[in-house]
Tab-separated table of C-alpha atoms in Angstrom:
chain	number	residue	atom	x	y	z
A	27	MET	CA	97.147	90.676	96.301
A	28	SER	CA	98.465	92.855	98.898
A	29	LEU	CA	95.970	94.476	101.113
A	30	PRO	CA	96.153	97.988	102.805
A	31	SER	CA	96.795	97.170	106.332
A	32	THR	CA	94.801	100.124	107.824
A	33	PRO	CA	91.325	100.554	107.337
A	34	TYR	CA	90.766	102.912	104.439
A	35	PHE	CA	87.313	105.661	104.216
A	36	GLU	CA	85.148	104.145	101.879
A	37	GLN	CA	82.368	106.972	99.692
A	38	ASN	CA	78.818	106.401	99.991
A	39	LYS	CA	78.047	104.929	96.598
A	40	ASN	CA	75.168	104.700	94.334
A	41	GLN	CA	74.332	101.966	92.072
A	42	SER	CA	77.012	102.598	89.234
A	43	GLY	CA	79.929	102.993	91.708
A	44	GLN	CA	79.872	106.823	91.683
A	45	SER	CA	78.840	109.368	94.598
A	46	ASP	CA	75.663	110.412	94.275
A	47	ILE	CA	73.484	112.341	97.336
A	48	ASP	CA	70.748	112.499	94.976
A	49	ARG	CA	70.330	108.242	95.767
A	50	PRO	CA	70.707	107.465	98.874
A	51	PHE	CA	71.122	103.702	98.584
A	52	TYR	CA	73.110	101.749	96.277
A	53	VAL	CA	73.241	97.743	95.232
A	54	GLY	CA	75.836	95.504	94.103
A	55	VAL	CA	76.460	92.028	93.071
A	56	GLN	CA	79.974	90.357	93.243
A	57	THR	CA	80.116	86.949	91.914
A	58	THR	CA	83.079	84.336	91.899
A	59	VAL	CA	83.537	81.221	89.964
A	60	ASN	CA	87.320	80.167	90.917
A	61	GLU	CA	89.358	83.316	91.281
A	62	GLY	CA	87.961	84.461	94.503
A	63	TYR	CA	87.375	87.868	96.208
A	64	GLN	CA	89.101	90.344	99.156
A	65	ILE	CA	87.666	93.173	100.219
A	66	GLY	CA	90.180	95.322	102.464
A	67	SER	CA	89.167	96.379	105.962
A	68	HIS	CA	87.441	99.255	105.486
A	69	TRP	CA	84.886	101.751	106.912
A	70	HIS	CA	82.020	104.011	105.559
A	71	TYR	CA	78.955	105.902	106.892
A	72	HIS	CA	76.151	104.619	105.117
A	73	MET	CA	74.602	101.274	106.558
A	74	GLU	CA	75.223	98.258	104.450
A	75	ILE	CA	73.567	95.112	103.899
A	76	LEU	CA	75.603	91.896	102.875
A	77	TYR	CA	73.030	88.672	101.595
A	78	MET	CA	75.577	85.498	100.822
A	79	ALA	CA	73.130	83.973	98.258
A	80	THR	CA	75.519	81.454	97.412
A	81	GLY	CA	78.933	80.035	99.082
A	82	SER	CA	80.476	80.902	101.484
A	83	ALA	CA	83.114	83.990	102.786
A	84	THR	CA	84.951	84.868	105.955
A	85	ILE	CA	83.938	88.288	107.097
A	86	THR	CA	85.208	90.245	109.622
A	87	VAL	CA	83.039	93.163	111.471
A	88	GLY	CA	84.989	95.107	114.204
A	89	SER	CA	86.522	92.232	115.957
A	90	ASN	CA	84.147	89.744	115.318
A	91	ARG	CA	85.175	87.175	112.748
A	92	PHE	CA	82.665	84.775	111.312
A	93	LEU	CA	81.680	82.045	108.615
A	94	ALA	CA	78.659	83.688	106.408
A	95	GLU	CA	77.055	80.714	104.499
A	96	GLU	CA	74.661	80.613	101.810
A	97	GLY	CA	71.377	82.467	103.351
A	98	THR	CA	73.318	85.091	105.588
A	99	PHE	CA	72.413	88.371	106.338
A	100	VAL	CA	74.758	90.553	107.819
A	101	LEU	CA	74.432	94.416	109.146
A	102	ILE	CA	77.153	96.737	109.206
A	103	PHE	CA	76.320	99.941	111.071
A	104	PRO	CA	77.595	102.608	110.017
A	105	CYS	CA	81.594	103.473	110.831
A	106	GLU	CA	82.081	99.791	111.197
A	107	VAL	CA	85.415	98.280	110.219
A	108	HIS	CA	84.885	95.568	108.262
A	109	ASN	CA	86.399	93.494	105.027
A	110	VAL	CA	85.712	90.600	103.009
A	111	THR	CA	87.452	87.028	102.413
A	112	ILE	CA	85.991	84.480	99.949
A	113	ALA	CA	88.436	82.140	99.154
A	114	ALA	CA	89.572	81.078	95.158
A	115	ASP	CA	88.022	78.108	94.146
A	116	GLN	CA	84.895	78.797	96.140
A	117	PRO	CA	81.575	79.599	93.410
A	118	SER	CA	79.790	82.417	95.442
A	119	ARG	CA	77.498	85.562	94.926
A	120	HIS	CA	76.867	88.338	97.475
A	121	TYR	CA	74.740	90.974	97.009
A	122	VAL	CA	75.379	94.411	99.323
A	123	VAL	CA	72.853	97.302	99.872
A	124	GLY	CA	74.414	100.504	101.085
A	125	PHE	CA	71.999	103.097	102.459
A	126	ASP	CA	72.112	106.402	104.403
A	127	PRO	CA	70.514	105.600	107.764
A	128	GLU	CA	68.346	108.776	107.864
A	129	LEU	CA	66.207	106.379	105.981
A	130	LEU	CA	65.404	104.629	108.773
A	131	LYS	CA	63.882	107.551	110.590
């Protein structure tokens, strides 16, 4: 799988993956068994919480790269470039909650 070398912009999404200004959040889940997972470097205007429920992933946020293991929460601020990689043959499940930072006011 070839990933773009330049970070790309990801629009705000709701739970169905579609843009929706009436729903200022979305929730998603990604489960792997042995196929691995990789989302290239990207950014967006919404905040994101990533929760590693099982397994582990290598996550890069800005210039910081780390291993997120089971039970790890990652908070990604608006406009921060980030990516996630889960190795092949690494069963895992992670949840992503994206939301408009205006919800915190």
